[in-house]
Coordinates of C-alpha atoms in Angstrom, one line a residue:
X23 CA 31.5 55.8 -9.8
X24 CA 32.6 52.2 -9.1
X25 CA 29.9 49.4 -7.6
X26 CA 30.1 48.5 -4.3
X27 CA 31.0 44.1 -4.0
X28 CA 28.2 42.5 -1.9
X29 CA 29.8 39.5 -0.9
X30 CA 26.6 37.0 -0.1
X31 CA 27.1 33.6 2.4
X32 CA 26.5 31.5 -1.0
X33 CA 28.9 33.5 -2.5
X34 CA 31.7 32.0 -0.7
X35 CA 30.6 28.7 -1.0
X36 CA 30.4 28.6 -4.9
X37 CA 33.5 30.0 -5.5
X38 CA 35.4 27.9 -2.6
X39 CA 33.9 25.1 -4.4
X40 CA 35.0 26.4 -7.7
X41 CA 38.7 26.6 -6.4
X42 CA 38.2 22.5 -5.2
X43 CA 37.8 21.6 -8.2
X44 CA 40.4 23.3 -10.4
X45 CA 42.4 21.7 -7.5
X46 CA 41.1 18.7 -8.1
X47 CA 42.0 19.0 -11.6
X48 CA 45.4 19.7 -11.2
X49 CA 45.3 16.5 -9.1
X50 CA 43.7 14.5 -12.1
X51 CA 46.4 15.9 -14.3
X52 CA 49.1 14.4 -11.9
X53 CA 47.8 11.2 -11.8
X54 CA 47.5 8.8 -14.0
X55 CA 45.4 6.4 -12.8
X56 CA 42.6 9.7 -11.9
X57 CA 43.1 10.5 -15.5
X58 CA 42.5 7.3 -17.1
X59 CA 39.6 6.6 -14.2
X60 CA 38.0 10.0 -15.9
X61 CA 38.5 9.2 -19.4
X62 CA 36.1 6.2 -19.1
X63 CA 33.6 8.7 -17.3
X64 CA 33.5 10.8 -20.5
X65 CA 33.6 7.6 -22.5
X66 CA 30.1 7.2 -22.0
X67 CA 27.9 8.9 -24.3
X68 CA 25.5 10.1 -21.7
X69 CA 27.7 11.9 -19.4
X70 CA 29.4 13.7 -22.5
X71 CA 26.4 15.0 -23.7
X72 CA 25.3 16.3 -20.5
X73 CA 28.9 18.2 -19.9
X74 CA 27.8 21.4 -21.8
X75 CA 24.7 21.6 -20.1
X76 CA 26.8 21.3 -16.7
X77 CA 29.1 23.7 -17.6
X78 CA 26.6 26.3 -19.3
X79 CA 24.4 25.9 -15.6
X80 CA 28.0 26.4 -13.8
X81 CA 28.7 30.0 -16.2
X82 CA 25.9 30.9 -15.1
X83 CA 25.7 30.0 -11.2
X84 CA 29.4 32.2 -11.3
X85 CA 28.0 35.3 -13.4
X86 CA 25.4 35.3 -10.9
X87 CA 27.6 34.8 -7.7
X88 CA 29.4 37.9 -8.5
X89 CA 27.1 40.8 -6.0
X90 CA 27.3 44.2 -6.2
X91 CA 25.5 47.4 -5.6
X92 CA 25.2 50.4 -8.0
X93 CA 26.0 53.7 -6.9
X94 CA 23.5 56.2 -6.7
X95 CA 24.2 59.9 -8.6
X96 CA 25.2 62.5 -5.8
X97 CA 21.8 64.1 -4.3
X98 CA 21.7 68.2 -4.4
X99 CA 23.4 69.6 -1.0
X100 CA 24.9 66.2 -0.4
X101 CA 28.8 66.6 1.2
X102 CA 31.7 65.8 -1.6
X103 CA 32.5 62.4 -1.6
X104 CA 29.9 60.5 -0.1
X105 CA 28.9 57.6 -2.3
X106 CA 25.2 56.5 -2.0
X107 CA 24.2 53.0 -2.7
X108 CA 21.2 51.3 -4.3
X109 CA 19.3 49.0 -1.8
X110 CA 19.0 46.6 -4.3
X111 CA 21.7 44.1 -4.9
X112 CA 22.8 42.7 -8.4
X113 CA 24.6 40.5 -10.1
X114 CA 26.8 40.5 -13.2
X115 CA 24.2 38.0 -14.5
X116 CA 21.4 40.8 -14.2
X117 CA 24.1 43.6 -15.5
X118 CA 24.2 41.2 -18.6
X119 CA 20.4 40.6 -18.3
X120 CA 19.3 44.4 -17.7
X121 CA 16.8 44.5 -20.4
X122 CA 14.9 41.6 -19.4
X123 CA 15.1 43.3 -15.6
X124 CA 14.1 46.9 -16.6
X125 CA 10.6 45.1 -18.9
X126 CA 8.4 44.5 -16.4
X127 CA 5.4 44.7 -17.5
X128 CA 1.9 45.4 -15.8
X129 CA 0.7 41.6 -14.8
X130 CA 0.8 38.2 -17.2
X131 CA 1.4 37.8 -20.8
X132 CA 1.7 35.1 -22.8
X133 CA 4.7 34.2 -24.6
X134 CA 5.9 36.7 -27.2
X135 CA 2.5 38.4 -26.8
X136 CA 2.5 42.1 -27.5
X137 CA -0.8 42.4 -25.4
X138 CA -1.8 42.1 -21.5
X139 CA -3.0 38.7 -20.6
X140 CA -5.7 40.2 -19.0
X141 CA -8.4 42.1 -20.4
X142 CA -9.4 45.8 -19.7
X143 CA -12.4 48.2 -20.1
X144 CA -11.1 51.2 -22.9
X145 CA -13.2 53.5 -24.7
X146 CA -12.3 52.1 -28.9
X147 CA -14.4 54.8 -31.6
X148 CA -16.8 56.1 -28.6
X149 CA -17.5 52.5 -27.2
X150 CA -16.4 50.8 -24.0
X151 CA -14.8 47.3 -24.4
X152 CA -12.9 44.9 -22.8
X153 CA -9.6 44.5 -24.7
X154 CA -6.1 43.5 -24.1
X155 CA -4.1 46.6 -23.4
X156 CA -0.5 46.4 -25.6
X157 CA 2.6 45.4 -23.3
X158 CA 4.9 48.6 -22.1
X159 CA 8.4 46.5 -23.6
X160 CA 7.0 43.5 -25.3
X161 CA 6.7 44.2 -28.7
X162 CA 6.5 47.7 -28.5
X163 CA 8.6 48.5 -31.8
X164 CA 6.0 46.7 -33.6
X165 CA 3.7 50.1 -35.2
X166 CA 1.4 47.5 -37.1
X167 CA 1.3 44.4 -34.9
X168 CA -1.5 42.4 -36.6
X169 CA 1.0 42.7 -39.6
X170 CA 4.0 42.9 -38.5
X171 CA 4.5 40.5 -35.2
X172 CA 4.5 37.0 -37.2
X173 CA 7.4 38.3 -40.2
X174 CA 9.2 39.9 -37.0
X175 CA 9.1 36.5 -34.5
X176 CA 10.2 34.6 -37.4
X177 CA 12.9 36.8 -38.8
X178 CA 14.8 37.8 -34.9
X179 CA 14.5 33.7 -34.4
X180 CA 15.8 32.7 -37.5
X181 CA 18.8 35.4 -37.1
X182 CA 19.4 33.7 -33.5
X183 CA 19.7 30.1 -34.4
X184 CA 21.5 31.1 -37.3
X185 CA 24.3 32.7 -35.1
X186 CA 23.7 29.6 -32.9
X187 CA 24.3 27.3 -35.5
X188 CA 27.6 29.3 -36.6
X189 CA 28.8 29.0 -33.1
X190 CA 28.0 25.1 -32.8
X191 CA 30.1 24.3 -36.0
X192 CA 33.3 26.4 -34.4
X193 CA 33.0 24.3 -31.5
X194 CA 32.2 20.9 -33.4
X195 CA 35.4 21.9 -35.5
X196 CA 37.0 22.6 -32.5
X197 CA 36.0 19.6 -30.7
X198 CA 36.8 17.2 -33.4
X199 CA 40.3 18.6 -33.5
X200 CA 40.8 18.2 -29.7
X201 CA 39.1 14.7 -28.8
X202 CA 38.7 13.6 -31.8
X203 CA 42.2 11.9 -31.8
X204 CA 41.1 9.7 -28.9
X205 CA 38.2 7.4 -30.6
X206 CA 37.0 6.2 -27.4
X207 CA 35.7 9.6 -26.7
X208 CA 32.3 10.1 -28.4
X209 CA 32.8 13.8 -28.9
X210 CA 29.9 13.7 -31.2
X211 CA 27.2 13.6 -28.3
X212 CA 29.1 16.7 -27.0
X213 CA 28.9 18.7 -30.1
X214 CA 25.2 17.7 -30.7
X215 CA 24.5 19.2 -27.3
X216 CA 25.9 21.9 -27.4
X217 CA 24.5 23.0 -30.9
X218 CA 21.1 22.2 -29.3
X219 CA 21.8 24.9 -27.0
X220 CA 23.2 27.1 -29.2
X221 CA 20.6 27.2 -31.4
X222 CA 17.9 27.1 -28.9
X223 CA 20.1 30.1 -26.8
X224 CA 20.3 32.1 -30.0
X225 CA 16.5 32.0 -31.1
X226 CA 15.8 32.7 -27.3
X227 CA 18.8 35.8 -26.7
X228 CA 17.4 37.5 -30.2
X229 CA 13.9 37.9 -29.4
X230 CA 14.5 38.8 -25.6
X231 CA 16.0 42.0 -27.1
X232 CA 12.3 43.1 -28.1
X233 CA 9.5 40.3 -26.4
X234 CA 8.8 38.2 -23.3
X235 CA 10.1 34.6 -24.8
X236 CA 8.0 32.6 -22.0
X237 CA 5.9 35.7 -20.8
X238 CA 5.7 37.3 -17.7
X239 CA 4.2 36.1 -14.4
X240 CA 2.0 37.7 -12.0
X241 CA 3.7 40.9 -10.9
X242 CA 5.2 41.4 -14.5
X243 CA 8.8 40.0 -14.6
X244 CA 9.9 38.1 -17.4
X245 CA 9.8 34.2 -16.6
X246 CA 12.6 33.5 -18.8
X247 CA 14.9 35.7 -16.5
X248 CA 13.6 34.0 -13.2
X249 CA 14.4 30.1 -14.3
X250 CA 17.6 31.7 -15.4
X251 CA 18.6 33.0 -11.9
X252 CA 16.8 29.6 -10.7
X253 CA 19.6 27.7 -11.8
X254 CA 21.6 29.2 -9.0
X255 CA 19.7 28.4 -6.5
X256 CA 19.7 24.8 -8.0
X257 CA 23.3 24.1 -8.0
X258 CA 23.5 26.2 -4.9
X259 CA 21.6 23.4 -2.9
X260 CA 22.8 20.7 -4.4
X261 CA 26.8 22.2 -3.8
X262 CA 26.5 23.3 -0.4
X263 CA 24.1 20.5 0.9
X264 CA 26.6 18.2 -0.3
X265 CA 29.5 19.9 1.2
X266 CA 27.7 19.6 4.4
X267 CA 26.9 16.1 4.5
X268 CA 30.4 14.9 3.7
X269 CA 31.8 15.6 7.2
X270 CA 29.2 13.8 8.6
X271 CA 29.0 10.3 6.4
X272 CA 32.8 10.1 5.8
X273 CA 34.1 10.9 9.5
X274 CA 31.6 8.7 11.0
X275 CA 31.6 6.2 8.7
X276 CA 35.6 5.7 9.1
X277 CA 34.7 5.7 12.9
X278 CA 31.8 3.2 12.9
X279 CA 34.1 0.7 10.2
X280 CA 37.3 1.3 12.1
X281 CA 36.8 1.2 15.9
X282 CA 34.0 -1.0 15.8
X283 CA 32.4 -1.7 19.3
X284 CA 30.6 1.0 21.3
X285 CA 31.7 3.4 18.7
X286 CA 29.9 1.5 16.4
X287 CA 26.7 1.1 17.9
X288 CA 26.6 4.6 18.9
X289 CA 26.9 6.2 15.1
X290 CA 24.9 2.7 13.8
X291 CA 22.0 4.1 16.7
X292 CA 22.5 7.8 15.6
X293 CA 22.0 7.3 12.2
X294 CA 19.1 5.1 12.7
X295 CA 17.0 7.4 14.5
X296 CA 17.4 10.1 12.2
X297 CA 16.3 7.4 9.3
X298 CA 13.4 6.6 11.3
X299 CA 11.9 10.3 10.9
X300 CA 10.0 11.3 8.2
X301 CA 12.6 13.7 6.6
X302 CA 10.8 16.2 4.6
X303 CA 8.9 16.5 8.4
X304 CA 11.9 17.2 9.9
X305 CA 13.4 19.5 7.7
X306 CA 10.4 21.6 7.5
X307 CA 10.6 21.8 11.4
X308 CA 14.2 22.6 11.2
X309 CA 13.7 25.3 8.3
X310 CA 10.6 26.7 10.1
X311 CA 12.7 27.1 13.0
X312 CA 15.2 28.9 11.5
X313 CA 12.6 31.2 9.7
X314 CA 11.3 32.4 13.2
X315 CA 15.3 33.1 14.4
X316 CA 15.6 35.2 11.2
X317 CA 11.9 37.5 11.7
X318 CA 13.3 38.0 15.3
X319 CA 16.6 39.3 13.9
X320 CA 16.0 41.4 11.2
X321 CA 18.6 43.9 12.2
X322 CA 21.6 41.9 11.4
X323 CA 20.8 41.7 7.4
X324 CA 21.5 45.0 5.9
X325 CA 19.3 44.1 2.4
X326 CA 16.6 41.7 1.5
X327 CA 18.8 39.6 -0.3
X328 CA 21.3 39.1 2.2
X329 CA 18.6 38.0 4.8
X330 CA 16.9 35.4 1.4
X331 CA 20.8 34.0 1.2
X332 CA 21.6 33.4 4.8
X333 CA 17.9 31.3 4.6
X334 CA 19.1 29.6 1.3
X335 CA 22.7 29.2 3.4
X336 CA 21.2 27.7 6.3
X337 CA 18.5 25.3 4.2
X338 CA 21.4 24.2 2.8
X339 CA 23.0 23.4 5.7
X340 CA 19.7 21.7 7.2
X341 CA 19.7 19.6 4.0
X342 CA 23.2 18.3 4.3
X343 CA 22.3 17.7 8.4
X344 CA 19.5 15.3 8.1
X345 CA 20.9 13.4 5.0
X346 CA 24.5 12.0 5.6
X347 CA 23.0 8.6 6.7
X348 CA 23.0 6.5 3.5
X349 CA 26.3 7.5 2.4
X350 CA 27.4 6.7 6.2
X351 CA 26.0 3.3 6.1
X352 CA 28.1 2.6 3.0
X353 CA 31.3 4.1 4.4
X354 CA 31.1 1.8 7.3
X355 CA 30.3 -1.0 5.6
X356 CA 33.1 -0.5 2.8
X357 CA 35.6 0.1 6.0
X358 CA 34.6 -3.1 8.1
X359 CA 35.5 -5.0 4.3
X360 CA 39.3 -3.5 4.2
X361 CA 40.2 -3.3 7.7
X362 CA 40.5 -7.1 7.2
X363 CA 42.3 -7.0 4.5
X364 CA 46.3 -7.4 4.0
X365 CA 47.8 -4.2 3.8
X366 CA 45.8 -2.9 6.3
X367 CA 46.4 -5.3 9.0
X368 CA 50.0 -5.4 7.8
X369 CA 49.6 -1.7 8.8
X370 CA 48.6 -2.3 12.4
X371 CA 51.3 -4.9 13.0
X372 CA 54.1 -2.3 12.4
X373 CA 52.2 -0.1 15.1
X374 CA 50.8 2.6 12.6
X375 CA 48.7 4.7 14.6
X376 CA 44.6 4.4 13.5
X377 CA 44.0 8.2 12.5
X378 CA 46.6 7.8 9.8
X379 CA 45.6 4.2 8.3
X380 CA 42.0 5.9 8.5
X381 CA 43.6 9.0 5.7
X382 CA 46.1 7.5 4.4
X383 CA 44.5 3.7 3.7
X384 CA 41.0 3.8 4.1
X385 CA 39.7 7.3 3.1
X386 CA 41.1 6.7 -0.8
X387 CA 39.9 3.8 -1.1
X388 CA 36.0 5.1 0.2
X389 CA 36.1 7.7 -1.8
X390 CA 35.2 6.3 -5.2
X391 CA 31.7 5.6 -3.2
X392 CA 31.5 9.1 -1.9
X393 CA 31.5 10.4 -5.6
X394 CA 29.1 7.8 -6.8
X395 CA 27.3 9.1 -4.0
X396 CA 27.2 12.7 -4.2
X397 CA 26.8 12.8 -7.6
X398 CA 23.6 10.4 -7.6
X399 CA 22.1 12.8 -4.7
X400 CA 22.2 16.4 -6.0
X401 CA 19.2 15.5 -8.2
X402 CA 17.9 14.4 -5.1
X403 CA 18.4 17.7 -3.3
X404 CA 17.5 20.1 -6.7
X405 CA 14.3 18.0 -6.0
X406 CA 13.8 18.3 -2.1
X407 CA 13.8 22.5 -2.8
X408 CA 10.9 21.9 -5.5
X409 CA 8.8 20.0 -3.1
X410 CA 10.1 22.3 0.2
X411 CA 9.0 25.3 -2.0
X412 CA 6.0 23.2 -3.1
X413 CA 4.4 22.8 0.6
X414 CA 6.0 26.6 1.9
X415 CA 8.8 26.2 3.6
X416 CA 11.6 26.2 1.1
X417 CA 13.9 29.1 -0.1
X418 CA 12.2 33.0 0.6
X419 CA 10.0 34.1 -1.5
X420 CA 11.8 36.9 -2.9
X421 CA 14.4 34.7 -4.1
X422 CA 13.9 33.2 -7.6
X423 CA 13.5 29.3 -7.3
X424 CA 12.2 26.3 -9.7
X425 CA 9.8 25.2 -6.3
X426 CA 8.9 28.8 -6.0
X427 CA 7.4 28.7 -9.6
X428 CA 5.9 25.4 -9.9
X429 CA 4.6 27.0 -5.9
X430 CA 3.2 30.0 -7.8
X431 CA 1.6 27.6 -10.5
X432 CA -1.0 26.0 -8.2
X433 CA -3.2 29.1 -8.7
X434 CA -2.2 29.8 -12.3
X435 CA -3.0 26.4 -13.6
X436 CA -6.6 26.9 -12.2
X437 CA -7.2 30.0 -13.6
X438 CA -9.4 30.0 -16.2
X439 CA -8.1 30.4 -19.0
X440 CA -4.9 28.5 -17.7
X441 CA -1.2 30.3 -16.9
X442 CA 0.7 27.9 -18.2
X443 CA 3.9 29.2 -19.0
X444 CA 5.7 29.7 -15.5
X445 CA 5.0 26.4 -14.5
X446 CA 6.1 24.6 -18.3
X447 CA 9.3 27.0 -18.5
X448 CA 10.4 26.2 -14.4
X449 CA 9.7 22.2 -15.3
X450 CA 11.7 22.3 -18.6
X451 CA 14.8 24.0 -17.2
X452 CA 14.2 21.5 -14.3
X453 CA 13.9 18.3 -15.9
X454 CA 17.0 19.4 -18.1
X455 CA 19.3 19.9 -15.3
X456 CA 18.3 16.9 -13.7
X457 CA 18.4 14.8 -16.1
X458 CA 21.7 15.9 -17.4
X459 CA 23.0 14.8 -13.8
X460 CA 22.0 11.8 -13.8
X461 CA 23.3 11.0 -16.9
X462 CA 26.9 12.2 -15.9
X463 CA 26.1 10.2 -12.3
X464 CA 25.3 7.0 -14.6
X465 CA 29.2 7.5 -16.4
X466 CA 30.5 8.5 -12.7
X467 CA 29.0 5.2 -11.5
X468 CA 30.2 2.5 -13.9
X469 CA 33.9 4.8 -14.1
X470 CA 34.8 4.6 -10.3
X471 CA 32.8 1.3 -9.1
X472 CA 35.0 -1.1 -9.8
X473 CA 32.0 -3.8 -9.7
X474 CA 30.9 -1.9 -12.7
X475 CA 33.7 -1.7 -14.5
X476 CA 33.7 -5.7 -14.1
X477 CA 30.7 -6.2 -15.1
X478 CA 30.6 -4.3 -18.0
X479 CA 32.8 -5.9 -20.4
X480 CA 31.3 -9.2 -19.2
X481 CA 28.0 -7.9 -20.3
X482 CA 29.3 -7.1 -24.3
X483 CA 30.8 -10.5 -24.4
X484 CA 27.1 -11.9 -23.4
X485 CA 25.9 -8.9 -26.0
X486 CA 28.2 -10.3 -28.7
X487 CA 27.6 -14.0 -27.8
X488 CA 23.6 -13.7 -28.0
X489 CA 24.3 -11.7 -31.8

């Protein structure tokens, strides 16, 4: 019997946003002055090594966009042709990650361990003792495990990155065939990166099929399948917050720059109060708010993770509310600069009406500060969730989160002895995302700001000069 499609409020956003950008792709292709504008972004070394770990976190924020719910076999005495549903919803990222969903285990374990964390009282040749029990999935082949676990970790590892590594060089080949024409393009970084992954992917995909890589938490779920389906939830805020703040910064910004006067001074005195409070404060109010809306409502949310996504939704949306006003104080200021200059005024003499110099003059020529921007603040909002999670009023619990981990961690890491893995495995994946952002923002930056594109030749000749 066929699924039955969940479609979640995130849902729509990710793939709407999906379908912007292949617009925006085709737009690129049109234009040449986009497509030599993005060939100096991917110039820079940094931002083409951090494009396969971009695109790998954007595979898997679609495979795990894509909801459904398993149908249930008929029950006895049931009418013909009523289909029963599962309460639980999936997605095709836990369809393609069943195994490490169905190996839950009884509480922690460490990583590849084939015994509890925990110790237990068991009768061993007559005598009580406290031992570590063996895990129900991880490393239950193993017959001989004092033997046989170290040859078997090695050997499933090796296999892995060996497959990686075969992987990496088609790609390499395959890279150096396609940008290696152009030798401005370092396609080098690219191909290091990605065999990095691939290699590291490989190791980790071969011994998932028989062990816990990074152990289980708590409650028994694997720890390598929750930062997984954290990365959604990552590139979820970061997506939909800045979707929400654009309207905000750019129409007001246009407004405040262009109209000047009262209009000014009412968005310059909007914006300022919302500077002036403390903002994690205020968004914890906001979220905590919404929280009681969604306990008083429970009827309207048919599963558990529909009422989790409408919160994520709505953080999102909270996120993108309180944060428009940097971006709107560079808007305005950028607009008060070209409304003076010729083509613009030349614009009002022939009686253009203001709404259309506002698109058709002003907006482009904003907008290579709105991607600077946006770009430079989804770090920023990846981070806000850590720290909303951190203090507890970030995404629901039951949904899987890099804050929610690092949350969860507070007790491990005091535990004696320590739980270390959750909290090193959610702060890896973390860091890695992050940093590969900024490193793409930094080639964003000095590819649209046209001060940096100045500046930077100026600084080689000093470079060349001083060798």
């Amino acid at each position: 019997m066929s699924p039955k499609f969940v479609i979640l409020w995130t849902d729509v956003v990710v793939w709407a946003f999906m379908a912007l950008l292949v617009v925006y792709a085709f737009q690129v292709r049109r234009s040449p002055e986009l497509r030599a504008i993005w060939r100096r972004v991917f110039s820079d070394a940094g931002a083409m090594a951090s494009t396969p770990v971009l695109l790998l976190c954007l595979v898997i924020t679609l495979l795990d966009s894509l909801h459904y719910q398993r149908a249930l076999p008929p029950a006895p005495g049931s009418a013909p042709g009523v289909v029963s549903y599962e309460p639980n919803t999936r997605s095709v990222l836990d369809g393609l990650l069943g195994r490490l969903v169905d190996s839950r285990e009884a509480t922690y374990s460490r990583p590849l361990s084939y015994v509890g964390f925990t110790k237990e009282t068991q009768v061993v040749d007559g005598v009580e003792q406290r031992v570590a029990p063996r895990l129900l999935h991880g490393g239950a082949h193993l017959k001989d495990p004092a033997t046989e676990w170290l040859p078997d970790v090695l050997q499933r590892a090796g296999l892995g990155a060996l497959a990686g590594a075969g992987l990496a060089l088609i790609v390499a080949l395959g890279l150096r065939r396609w940008l290696g024409r152009d030798g401005r393009l370092p396609w080098k970084a690219a191909a290091w990166t990605f065999a990095l992954l691939a290699v590291t992917g490989g190791a980790l995909a071969a011994l998932a099929t028989q062990y816990h890589p990074f152990g289980t938490d708590r409650t028994g779920n694997d720890v390598l399948y929750q930062v997984l389906k954290s990365i959604r939830t990552a590139v979820v805020i970061g997506t939909l917050a800045t979707l929400a703040t654009l309207p905000f910064a750019v129409g007001l910004g246009l407004a405040a720059g262009w109209f000047r006067g009262w209009v000014d001074e009412l968005i310059q005195y909007v914006y300022t109060v919302l500077s002036s409070v403390p903002n994690v404060l205020l968004i914890a109010a906001l979220v905590l708010m919404i929280q009681v809306h969604i306990d008083q409502h429970p009827e309207r949310f048919a599963t558990g993770a529909e009422r989790a996504d409408f919160k994520l939704f709505l953080l999102c949306v909270v996120l993108g509310v309180t944060g428009w006003a940097g971006l709107c104080r560079l808007v305005r200021a950028e607009v008060l600069k070209l409304r003076e200059l010729e083509y613009v005024q030349a614009a009002t003499a022939f009686g253009v009406s203001s709404w259309r110099i506002m698109g058709r003059h002003l907006l482009p020529n904003v907008m290579h500060l709105v991607i600077i921007t946006t770009v430079l603040d989804f770090s920023a909002l990846i981070l806000y969730e850590a720290v909303l999670s951190y203090v507890g009023v970030g995404v629901d619990p039951s949904m899987n989160s890099f804050g929610g981990l690092i949350n969860q961690a507070r007790s491990e890491m005091s535990r004696d002895p320590v739980v270390w893995w959750s909290f090193s495995a959610a702060f890896v994946f973390m860091v890695a995302l992050v940093l590969a952002i900024n490193l793409f923002a930094d080639g964003v930056q000095q590819a649209f700001d046209p001060r940096a594109r100045a500046f930077k030749p100026r600084l080689g000749w000093l470079r060349r000069q001083a060798g």
